Each structure stands twice: as structure tokens, then as C-alpha cells.
């Protein structure tokens, strides 16, 4: 069984600090293994290992248990391979394309150019121009084309060069992708994956810095997931491709160069499950995508101040994993949601409503939600920084919540 | 392939240029029967919305048209055999009778919402779809009942769907504007115009993919995309013409130009109303055909479909046709000129085919009457079946939202929502 070693050398995002507390990583690894019940590994003959099988396997030396063991067994502990997030996405994509010849990629500059963020680099050479299709600039039509292809037997992956461009494809995503399985009475399935980078980058301007999670939330029939580490990026990509439902995979422009060691064995992440990043006792912090790293940074400060936050990367934006979230709320009784989405009608707003509806009795304080300002992302650096949630705000919010 | 028969003299094939010259030469339509493209009618400044003025423009154009553009088909050689003729006749009568029955049922309160009827346009559906194999795909708009029927979906299934019953082709979940059939490869049924064209392009892409990537060499399925004149001003139309021509997809774009988009005349909405011309701009042949004449449509369709099957790429076929009823059953249809309606009513495709069959001794009056009687019985049976079918139960509400119902997520108790016993009853919280 491969071990997940958690975040290895993380490329820093905003400030000069990097999250490298070995104690934190140790706890992270252990918790990661036992909490996740629906991520699964695949053995050499392509069979899925069930939960029971996984729990009975021993932890390999790679799963760091004590500091001493790590120090001595460092050479033998290095299983898996290190790569960047966009390479992890590509690896997942390539593995699925090898496995099923019906999987194809459709998008602008995915073929010869290799993708604007290099996720599909080299794939056109390997699979040909028809399997990795360079389209003209016609988002609505080529997304509709992907829907038609999915209905008639293929498994297309649509890449939006930037998630914002998918606004042009909204007609096809909402009406056709989301609805056709229902309006056809279940006759046609639409096993597409729509993916692309979104979120606020480095002074990219308002239109390239959009967060569209909230826009697609209400479309019935769609599943939405957001990846945040190379491990879950590859796992979610594979799960999304294998799913019979249309899935939107949100990636983040600033996370593509994250480095992590991931298992050599094949694995899939569950599309509906959340990820426990750091277990704790005092407060539950729910986050996803890039804000996970701002939260982890704030967590260091909080730990130094004596707080013990439980951090969950919700990963599945639609539907919410109410089991993991619920267990956490029942334990800590305080919830802080940290997201990059817009304040109005965002993922946080829905999550807040869902928690109140299901876990009201367990709450000791009102749910706090930190989201981006309802502002088109400004170009100027400082303004852009103030648009998104920064670690000091998270620290203040936790302090307020735990008063 | 344009035969020398005067029966199809009104059709023109404008081939896309094979060399580097970007534009193909335009040609005059002096002996075309295409009324709406007459220059007199194209100058909106001389037209006002008051009917007398418009009627005079129309009737003056009417006087100028040549005698060739009448509904009667003068054939030197027979274009169809007796079996084919009877098949075409039966299909068109089925379409007409079905739509008439829909109107009756609607006014009796058996079906609801927006119902768009196809009366008058049967030649296009029959002319094209009867040439297809079962594996070929058809993609349509909201005016899709007859496309589904021609492709082979049973009248019972379509009528039940319209009544909203669970035995409908889409289990009552689609309705009039969303007719789908996996068995007969009917890809819908779309409410927004232009929405189905990319889906059709995708189905054609699948055919090409299967042939070239999956190496299924005998995969030569053709896709037909049906849409109207209003759609031809929509971005999705142009984007798909480009992609289909670029990748030589096996698709035929069939424009059912009935001159009206609800109350918007095609001439008032389009800078250049001759839609067939837009094909060569993208590198595919553009053809104009008299859509009230099923035999002419069929001849054009044969060539266009054969082209696609051979892998030579898409074709744009503009069928000039007319809907005898309003846009939908809710449309009072007061805007259209009675003279225009009368002109096209005189070119009723069913009457024309009947005349052709009898004049050329392909069928007798009694044989055709027998077909009409048979269709009446089929429709009656369909209505009775739909009437007696049950409405969908509550348990059907949450089914089919996701192909994989795990998409409803994990509930607070740790189980997937779809495992909740209430889910199959349609009462679960999701």
C-alpha cells in the first residue's frame, strides 16, 4: 500500500513562510489514512481494493510514524514520485486515456500547444490530433459538441482555457450537460469532465480572475469538485473521468506549481468526499482550493497562540460531504468557512445553510464565513490582495469565534 | 448529381471551391421558386406592417414568378418506386394526422405547455429521415414530434410523452420539446434554438472518432441537424458550420426555412436572407430546395447524405417550407398574410405527392385511402394508450437527475443520500 506523505516541499504562495512543521505533517499523514473511507487504491491487476482490505494493510515505512524512524529510514521511506500539480493532472489524464480509448480532450490550444498551463503537454503527439482536439474559439459550440459526443458514446474532457471563458458555454453546460440525462428520461448519459483554471491569480485582471463555483452550483445534474494538491488533483481527475455524471473540476491558477510526492500505485479520490487536512478540537475550518494554503498558514499562527483548529478541505463543492463536516461540527461546535468565492450566493453561503439545517443543535456560535469581496478583481496588487481572504483575517476570525 | 429532370430544376448545388479561391461565384435565382428572396420583398423601407401594403408587395411578387415554380411535379422519369412512394405517403400522413390530433388533445386539456406543430413541413422530415439507417442520428428543435415519428419512435411513445405519462419516450420528463430516443438515435428535442446544432456536431464527431481513432472502419453514421430560419442568425449555427467543415464531419445541416420565427419575418431579421449561401462561406456546399415537394427534398437529401457517408464532409441544405399553423398552439397567428398562407396551402406536400402517385400510376385512390385509414387507427390507438397510461409516481422525481446517483452526495449519517429509503420514494432530502 502506498503512503501519502502529505505536502512535501510546497511552493510558497503569498509570504515567505512555508508550512513544514514535521509534527504537523506526521499527524496529517496518520489522520489522512484513517479518516478517508472512500478513496481507494487499485492493485496491480486493476482491481479496486475495498475499505476493509485497505484498513487491514500495514502502514508502509513511508508513512511517517515517529521522528526517529523517519531519520533512520529516510532512504527506504521514499516511495512514490515527486511532481508538480499540473503534471499530476496530466498523469491522471494520461492514465485514463491509456485505459479507455473513448476518453478524449477538447479545448483551445490543448493539442499542439500543450495546454495554456501545460496540463496536456505531449498528449497530442502521443494520441493524435483527433483525440486531443484543438478547437476554434467557440466555447459554447465545442462544449455542446462534447455533450453530443458524450451522448453518443465518447468520454470527452473539455478544457476551458480559463474557467471564466466557460461563461460563454453556460448555455450548453446548464441546459444540456446538466439536464439531458433527466429530460431524456435517463436514456442518454453525459460522462463529460469540464475543467480549467480559475480563481484569483497574480494581477491577471478582473475577467481572468473569476470564481465561477457559485454560478454552476444551482445547475441540477452537475457535480463540482475542486482540487488543491497534486495528490487529490490526480485522484479527482481520474474519478471525474470515470464518473458517469458530468463533473466540473475546478483548478486554481496559482496552484499549478505545487510539488508533492504521490504514490506510484494507481489511486482514485472519491468525488463526494471531503479531505481532513488537520484534525483539531477547537474550531472547524472548512475551505477548498487555494484558500487551504492560506488557512494552513494561519494555522501555524493559531497553533502558536494555543488554538487547535480542525481543517477540512471540502473538495466536493456540490454535493457537500455532510458526514465529514458533520462529525467535525459535532466535535468542535464552531465553524469558520474560508473561501475564495464571492460572498453573495457563493459556496460558503450554501455550506452555511446546509450546516445550519443539519447541525443547528451542535453549534455554540454563529457560523462565520470569510469570502472574497463582492468586487471585480482589481488589477493593482494591493487591491487584489484585499479582495481575497488573507491569513491574518483568518486568525482574527478564529480568535473571535473562540471567545 | 443534379439530374436533368425538370422536376428538380429548382434546386441548385453550389459547390464549395476546391482550390484556393475563397469565394465561389454567386448566381441568379431567376427561375427559383424561392419567394422570400425576391428583391422586391427584401427592401423593408417599402414595407409596412399594415397588411394591405404587405399583401400588395406579396401579390405583386406573386405575379412575377415563373410558371415553373408551382407545386405540381412534372417528371420525365419516375423518381421513386411504388413501395417508396407508399412509404413516403404513409410517413407524411402519419405526421399530419399526429399533429392534428395533438391540437385536438391540447384544446381538450390533455397536454400542456408549449406545443409546436409541424403541419405543412412534412416533406422535409419525410424526405430526409426516410433515407437514414437506424444507426444514423437525428437532432432537432422544439418542433420535433414528426422528426421522432419519421425516425421510428412509436406514436404511442410520443403521444404518452406529450400527455406527460410515465410510458412516454422520456418517461414524461421531457415533454413536447424534448423528444429523445436512444433506440432510434433521436438526440432531442431542444427548447432553445441553436442548442441542438452543437450536439449534432458532437454526434458526427463521434462517428469520425470511431472511424479514425477506434478503427471501426465500417462506422459511417450520418447525423442530420434540423433547425429553422431564425437559428441561422445565431452564433452556434456559424460556429458549428465552421467546425463541421474544418474537420469534415459527416453531418447535414437542414434548414427548415418557414419564413417566420414566431412573429419575426425572416426578411426583417436577416441581412442576407438566402441561407444556402452561407454554406460556401465556410467551405461546404449550400443548396436551396423546394421544401414543399418531398421528391425534390429526397433527391437533394440522397446526395447530401451520400456525401457525408463517403467522408466528404458537411452540406448545408436550405428547404423553403411553411408551417400551416401558428408557431405554437398558443400563437394566434395574426401577423402572417392570408395570401401567403393560401399560396403555400396550395402546395400542400401531401396533396402534391398524392397527385404524383396517382398520375404516374404508382398507387390507386383506394390504396392511399387505406393508408389514411390505417394511420387514423394508429393515432386513435396512441391516444387511447396515452390516456390509459399512468402518470409518473413520486418515486420518479429524483431518478435520472444523475446517471450515478452518488452525485447527490453523502448525508450526515455517513451513507450516500441515494441509499436513503426515502430516495426511491421521491421523498428524500437531497
Short mmCIF file of N, CA, C and O in Angstrom, two decimals, chain B residues 310-386:
data_model
loop_
_atom_site.label_atom_id
_atom_site.label_comp_id
_atom_site.label_asym_id
_atom_site.label_seq_id
_atom_site.Cartn_x
_atom_site.Cartn_y
_atom_site.Cartn_z
N UNK B 310 -19.63 9.18 -47.44
CA UNK B 310 -18.35 8.93 -48.12
C UNK B 310 -17.21 9.62 -47.41
O UNK B 310 -16.06 9.43 -47.76
N UNK B 311 -17.53 10.45 -46.45
CA UNK B 311 -16.48 11.15 -45.71
C UNK B 311 -16.08 12.45 -46.35
O UNK B 311 -15.00 12.99 -46.05
N UNK B 312 -16.92 12.98 -47.24
CA UNK B 312 -16.56 14.22 -47.91
C UNK B 312 -16.97 15.46 -47.12
O UNK B 312 -16.69 16.57 -47.53
N UNK B 313 -17.66 15.26 -46.00
CA UNK B 313 -17.91 16.41 -45.15
C UNK B 313 -19.35 16.87 -45.14
O UNK B 313 -20.25 16.22 -45.67
N UNK B 314 -19.60 18.04 -44.54
CA UNK B 314 -20.96 18.50 -44.32
C UNK B 314 -21.56 19.19 -45.55
O UNK B 314 -20.86 19.57 -46.48
N UNK B 315 -22.87 19.34 -45.50
CA UNK B 315 -23.62 20.07 -46.51
C UNK B 315 -24.66 20.91 -45.80
O UNK B 315 -25.21 20.50 -44.77
N UNK B 316 -24.93 22.08 -46.36
CA UNK B 316 -25.99 22.93 -45.83
C UNK B 316 -27.14 22.91 -46.82
O UNK B 316 -26.97 23.29 -47.98
N UNK B 317 -28.30 22.44 -46.36
CA UNK B 317 -29.45 22.37 -47.26
C UNK B 317 -30.54 23.29 -46.72
O UNK B 317 -31.00 23.12 -45.59
N UNK B 318 -30.92 24.25 -47.53
CA UNK B 318 -32.00 25.14 -47.11
C UNK B 318 -33.28 24.69 -47.77
O UNK B 318 -33.38 24.67 -49.00
N UNK B 319 -34.27 24.31 -46.98
CA UNK B 319 -35.56 23.87 -47.52
C UNK B 319 -36.56 24.98 -47.32
O UNK B 319 -36.86 25.34 -46.18
N UNK B 320 -37.05 25.51 -48.40
CA UNK B 320 -38.08 26.53 -48.27
C UNK B 320 -39.39 25.83 -47.98
O UNK B 320 -39.89 25.07 -48.79
N UNK B 321 -39.94 26.07 -46.82
CA UNK B 321 -41.15 25.37 -46.44
C UNK B 321 -42.07 26.33 -45.70
O UNK B 321 -41.82 27.54 -45.68
N UNK B 322 -43.11 25.83 -45.12
CA UNK B 322 -44.08 26.71 -44.48
C UNK B 322 -44.85 25.95 -43.43
O UNK B 322 -45.15 24.77 -43.60
N UNK B 323 -45.14 26.59 -42.32
CA UNK B 323 -45.97 25.92 -41.33
C UNK B 323 -47.39 26.46 -41.44
O UNK B 323 -47.63 27.66 -41.45
N UNK B 324 -48.33 25.54 -41.58
CA UNK B 324 -49.71 25.97 -41.80
C UNK B 324 -50.33 26.56 -40.55
O UNK B 324 -51.24 27.36 -40.61
N UNK B 325 -49.85 26.11 -39.41
CA UNK B 325 -50.40 26.61 -38.16
C UNK B 325 -49.49 27.69 -37.60
O UNK B 325 -48.47 28.03 -38.18
N UNK B 326 -49.85 28.20 -36.45
CA UNK B 326 -49.01 29.20 -35.80
C UNK B 326 -47.73 28.59 -35.28
O UNK B 326 -47.50 27.39 -35.37
N UNK B 327 -46.90 29.43 -34.72
CA UNK B 327 -45.63 28.97 -34.17
C UNK B 327 -45.85 27.87 -33.15
O UNK B 327 -45.17 26.85 -33.14
N UNK B 328 -46.81 28.08 -32.27
CA UNK B 328 -47.19 27.05 -31.31
C UNK B 328 -48.69 27.14 -31.14
O UNK B 328 -49.33 28.01 -31.72
N UNK B 329 -49.23 26.28 -30.34
CA UNK B 329 -50.68 26.30 -30.15
C UNK B 329 -51.12 27.53 -29.36
O UNK B 329 -52.31 27.81 -29.26
N UNK B 330 -50.17 28.25 -28.81
CA UNK B 330 -50.53 29.46 -28.09
C UNK B 330 -50.44 30.69 -28.98
O UNK B 330 -50.76 31.80 -28.55
N UNK B 331 -50.00 30.51 -30.21
CA UNK B 331 -49.79 31.64 -31.11
C UNK B 331 -51.06 31.90 -31.91
O UNK B 331 -51.51 31.04 -32.65
N UNK B 332 -51.64 33.10 -31.80
CA UNK B 332 -52.87 33.37 -32.56
C UNK B 332 -52.64 33.48 -34.06
O UNK B 332 -53.58 33.45 -34.83
N UNK B 333 -51.39 33.65 -34.47
CA UNK B 333 -51.04 33.65 -35.89
C UNK B 333 -51.82 34.72 -36.66
O UNK B 333 -52.46 34.44 -37.67
N UNK B 334 -51.75 35.95 -36.16
CA UNK B 334 -52.49 37.02 -36.85
C UNK B 334 -51.61 37.83 -37.77
O UNK B 334 -52.08 38.65 -38.53
N UNK B 335 -50.30 37.60 -37.67
CA UNK B 335 -49.38 38.50 -38.36
C UNK B 335 -49.15 38.10 -39.81
O UNK B 335 -48.81 38.93 -40.65
N UNK B 336 -49.33 36.84 -40.11
CA UNK B 336 -48.96 36.38 -41.44
C UNK B 336 -50.04 36.70 -42.46
O UNK B 336 -51.23 36.60 -42.20
N UNK B 337 -49.62 37.06 -43.62
CA UNK B 337 -50.51 37.46 -44.70
C UNK B 337 -51.35 36.27 -45.19
O UNK B 337 -50.79 35.24 -45.54
N UNK B 338 -52.70 36.43 -45.25
CA UNK B 338 -53.52 35.30 -45.72
C UNK B 338 -53.16 34.86 -47.13
O UNK B 338 -53.29 33.67 -47.46
N UNK B 339 -52.74 35.80 -47.96
CA UNK B 339 -52.35 35.41 -49.32
C UNK B 339 -51.15 34.48 -49.29
O UNK B 339 -51.07 33.52 -50.05
N UNK B 340 -50.23 34.79 -48.41
CA UNK B 340 -49.03 33.93 -48.28
C UNK B 340 -49.46 32.55 -47.81
O UNK B 340 -49.00 31.52 -48.35
N UNK B 341 -50.33 32.50 -46.82
CA UNK B 341 -50.78 31.20 -46.32
C UNK B 341 -51.49 30.42 -47.41
O UNK B 341 -51.28 29.21 -47.56
N UNK B 342 -52.30 31.11 -48.18
CA UNK B 342 -53.05 30.41 -49.24
C UNK B 342 -52.09 29.87 -50.29
O UNK B 342 -52.26 28.76 -50.80
N UNK B 343 -51.08 30.65 -50.59
CA UNK B 343 -50.10 30.23 -51.59
C UNK B 343 -49.43 28.92 -51.21
O UNK B 343 -49.30 28.00 -52.02
N UNK B 344 -49.04 28.86 -49.96
CA UNK B 344 -48.36 27.64 -49.54
C UNK B 344 -49.34 26.49 -49.29
O UNK B 344 -49.00 25.34 -49.46
N UNK B 345 -50.56 26.84 -48.88
CA UNK B 345 -51.55 25.77 -48.66
C UNK B 345 -51.85 25.05 -49.97
O UNK B 345 -52.11 23.85 -50.00
N UNK B 346 -51.75 25.82 -51.06
CA UNK B 346 -51.99 25.20 -52.36
C UNK B 346 -50.86 24.23 -52.72
O UNK B 346 -51.00 23.41 -53.63
N UNK B 347 -49.74 24.35 -52.04
CA UNK B 347 -48.60 23.47 -52.32
C UNK B 347 -48.43 22.42 -51.21
O UNK B 347 -47.34 21.96 -50.96
N UNK B 348 -49.53 22.06 -50.61
CA UNK B 348 -49.50 21.06 -49.55
C UNK B 348 -48.73 19.83 -50.01
O UNK B 348 -49.08 19.22 -51.04
N UNK B 349 -47.68 19.44 -49.29
CA UNK B 349 -46.84 18.33 -49.78
C UNK B 349 -47.58 17.00 -49.88
O UNK B 349 -47.26 16.19 -50.74
N UNK B 350 -48.55 16.79 -49.03
CA UNK B 350 -49.26 15.51 -49.06
C UNK B 350 -50.15 15.45 -50.30
O UNK B 350 -50.20 14.44 -51.03
N UNK B 351 -50.84 16.55 -50.57
CA UNK B 351 -51.69 16.60 -51.76
C UNK B 351 -50.83 16.44 -53.01
O UNK B 351 -51.21 15.73 -53.95
N UNK B 352 -49.68 17.07 -53.00
CA UNK B 352 -48.80 17.00 -54.17
C UNK B 352 -48.32 15.58 -54.42
O UNK B 352 -48.31 15.10 -55.56
N UNK B 353 -47.92 14.89 -53.33
CA UNK B 353 -47.43 13.54 -53.51
C UNK B 353 -48.55 12.61 -53.96
O UNK B 353 -48.37 11.74 -54.82
N UNK B 354 -49.72 12.85 -53.40
CA UNK B 354 -50.88 12.03 -53.79
C UNK B 354 -51.12 12.17 -55.29
O UNK B 354 -51.30 11.18 -56.01
N UNK B 355 -51.08 13.41 -55.72
CA UNK B 355 -51.31 13.67 -57.15
C UNK B 355 -50.25 12.95 -57.99
O UNK B 355 -50.56 12.33 -59.01
N UNK B 356 -49.02 13.05 -57.56
CA UNK B 356 -47.92 12.42 -58.30
C UNK B 356 -48.10 10.91 -58.38
O UNK B 356 -47.95 10.31 -59.45
N UNK B 357 -48.47 10.32 -57.25
CA UNK B 357 -48.59 8.86 -57.22
C UNK B 357 -49.72 8.40 -58.14
O UNK B 357 -49.59 7.41 -58.87
N UNK B 358 -50.81 9.17 -58.11
CA UNK B 358 -51.96 8.73 -58.91
C UNK B 358 -51.70 8.99 -60.39
O UNK B 358 -51.95 8.14 -61.24
N UNK B 359 -51.15 10.16 -60.69
CA UNK B 359 -50.93 10.50 -62.10
C UNK B 359 -49.93 9.56 -62.75
O UNK B 359 -49.99 9.31 -63.94
N UNK B 360 -48.97 9.07 -61.95
CA UNK B 360 -47.97 8.19 -62.53
C UNK B 360 -48.25 6.73 -62.27
O UNK B 360 -47.37 5.88 -62.39
N UNK B 361 -49.50 6.47 -61.90
CA UNK B 361 -49.99 5.10 -61.72
C UNK B 361 -49.15 4.30 -60.74
O UNK B 361 -48.95 3.10 -60.93
N UNK B 362 -48.63 4.99 -59.72
CA UNK B 362 -47.86 4.25 -58.71
C UNK B 362 -48.78 3.74 -57.62
O UNK B 362 -48.43 2.82 -56.89
N UNK B 363 -49.93 4.35 -57.49
CA UNK B 363 -50.88 3.90 -56.46
C UNK B 363 -52.27 4.31 -56.87
O UNK B 363 -52.46 5.26 -57.63
N UNK B 364 -53.26 3.59 -56.34
CA UNK B 364 -54.64 3.96 -56.63
C UNK B 364 -55.21 4.74 -55.47
O UNK B 364 -54.68 4.74 -54.36
N UNK B 365 -56.30 5.42 -55.77
CA UNK B 365 -57.01 6.21 -54.75
C UNK B 365 -57.33 5.35 -53.53
O UNK B 365 -57.17 5.76 -52.39
N UNK B 366 -57.78 4.13 -53.79
CA UNK B 366 -58.21 3.29 -52.68
C UNK B 366 -57.04 2.86 -51.82
O UNK B 366 -57.14 2.76 -50.60
N UNK B 367 -55.87 2.64 -52.46
CA UNK B 367 -54.69 2.26 -51.66
C UNK B 367 -54.32 3.40 -50.72
O UNK B 367 -54.01 3.20 -49.54
N UNK B 368 -54.36 4.61 -51.24
CA UNK B 368 -53.99 5.75 -50.41
C UNK B 368 -55.01 5.96 -49.30
O UNK B 368 -54.66 6.28 -48.16
N UNK B 369 -56.28 5.74 -49.65
CA UNK B 369 -57.32 5.87 -48.61
C UNK B 369 -57.10 4.83 -47.51
O UNK B 369 -57.33 5.10 -46.33
N UNK B 370 -56.68 3.63 -47.94
CA UNK B 370 -56.43 2.58 -46.94
C UNK B 370 -55.31 3.00 -46.00
O UNK B 370 -55.38 2.77 -44.78
N UNK B 371 -54.29 3.65 -46.56
CA UNK B 371 -53.18 4.13 -45.71
C UNK B 371 -53.71 5.16 -44.72
O UNK B 371 -53.40 5.12 -43.53
N UNK B 372 -54.54 6.07 -45.22
CA UNK B 372 -55.06 7.10 -44.33
C UNK B 372 -55.89 6.50 -43.20
O UNK B 372 -55.79 6.91 -42.05
N UNK B 373 -56.66 5.49 -43.55
CA UNK B 373 -57.48 4.85 -42.53
C UNK B 373 -56.60 4.15 -41.51
O UNK B 373 -56.83 4.23 -40.30
N UNK B 374 -55.55 3.50 -42.01
CA UNK B 374 -54.62 2.79 -41.11
C UNK B 374 -53.98 3.78 -40.14
O UNK B 374 -53.88 3.52 -38.93
N UNK B 375 -53.57 4.91 -40.67
CA UNK B 375 -52.93 5.90 -39.81
C UNK B 375 -53.91 6.43 -38.77
O UNK B 375 -53.58 6.63 -37.61
N UNK B 376 -55.17 6.62 -39.20
CA UNK B 376 -56.17 7.08 -38.24
C UNK B 376 -56.26 6.12 -37.07
O UNK B 376 -56.36 6.52 -35.90
N UNK B 377 -56.25 4.84 -37.41
CA UNK B 377 -56.34 3.83 -36.34
C UNK B 377 -55.11 3.88 -35.44
O UNK B 377 -55.22 3.76 -34.21
N UNK B 378 -53.94 4.06 -36.05
CA UNK B 378 -52.70 4.13 -35.26
C UNK B 378 -52.78 5.30 -34.28
O UNK B 378 -52.44 5.18 -33.10
N UNK B 379 -53.28 6.43 -34.77
CA UNK B 379 -53.34 7.61 -33.91
C UNK B 379 -54.37 7.40 -32.79
O UNK B 379 -54.13 7.76 -31.64
N UNK B 380 -55.51 6.84 -33.16
CA UNK B 380 -56.53 6.57 -32.14
C UNK B 380 -55.97 5.68 -31.06
O UNK B 380 -56.18 5.90 -29.85
N UNK B 381 -55.25 4.65 -31.51
CA UNK B 381 -54.65 3.71 -30.55
C UNK B 381 -53.64 4.42 -29.67
O UNK B 381 -53.56 4.20 -28.45
N UNK B 382 -52.87 5.32 -30.28
CA UNK B 382 -51.87 6.05 -29.50
C UNK B 382 -52.54 6.90 -28.43
O UNK B 382 -52.08 6.96 -27.28
N UNK B 383 -53.62 7.56 -28.78
CA UNK B 383 -54.32 8.41 -27.81
C UNK B 383 -54.89 7.56 -26.69
O UNK B 383 -54.79 7.90 -25.50
N UNK B 384 -55.46 6.43 -27.07
CA UNK B 384 -56.06 5.57 -26.04
C UNK B 384 -54.97 5.06 -25.10
O UNK B 384 -55.13 5.05 -23.88
N UNK B 385 -53.85 4.64 -25.70
CA UNK B 385 -52.73 4.15 -24.89
C UNK B 385 -52.26 5.23 -23.92
O UNK B 385 -52.03 4.99 -22.74
N UNK B 386 -52.11 6.44 -24.46
CA UNK B 386 -51.62 7.53 -23.61
C UNK B 386 -52.61 7.85 -22.51
O UNK B 386 -52.25 8.09 -21.37
#
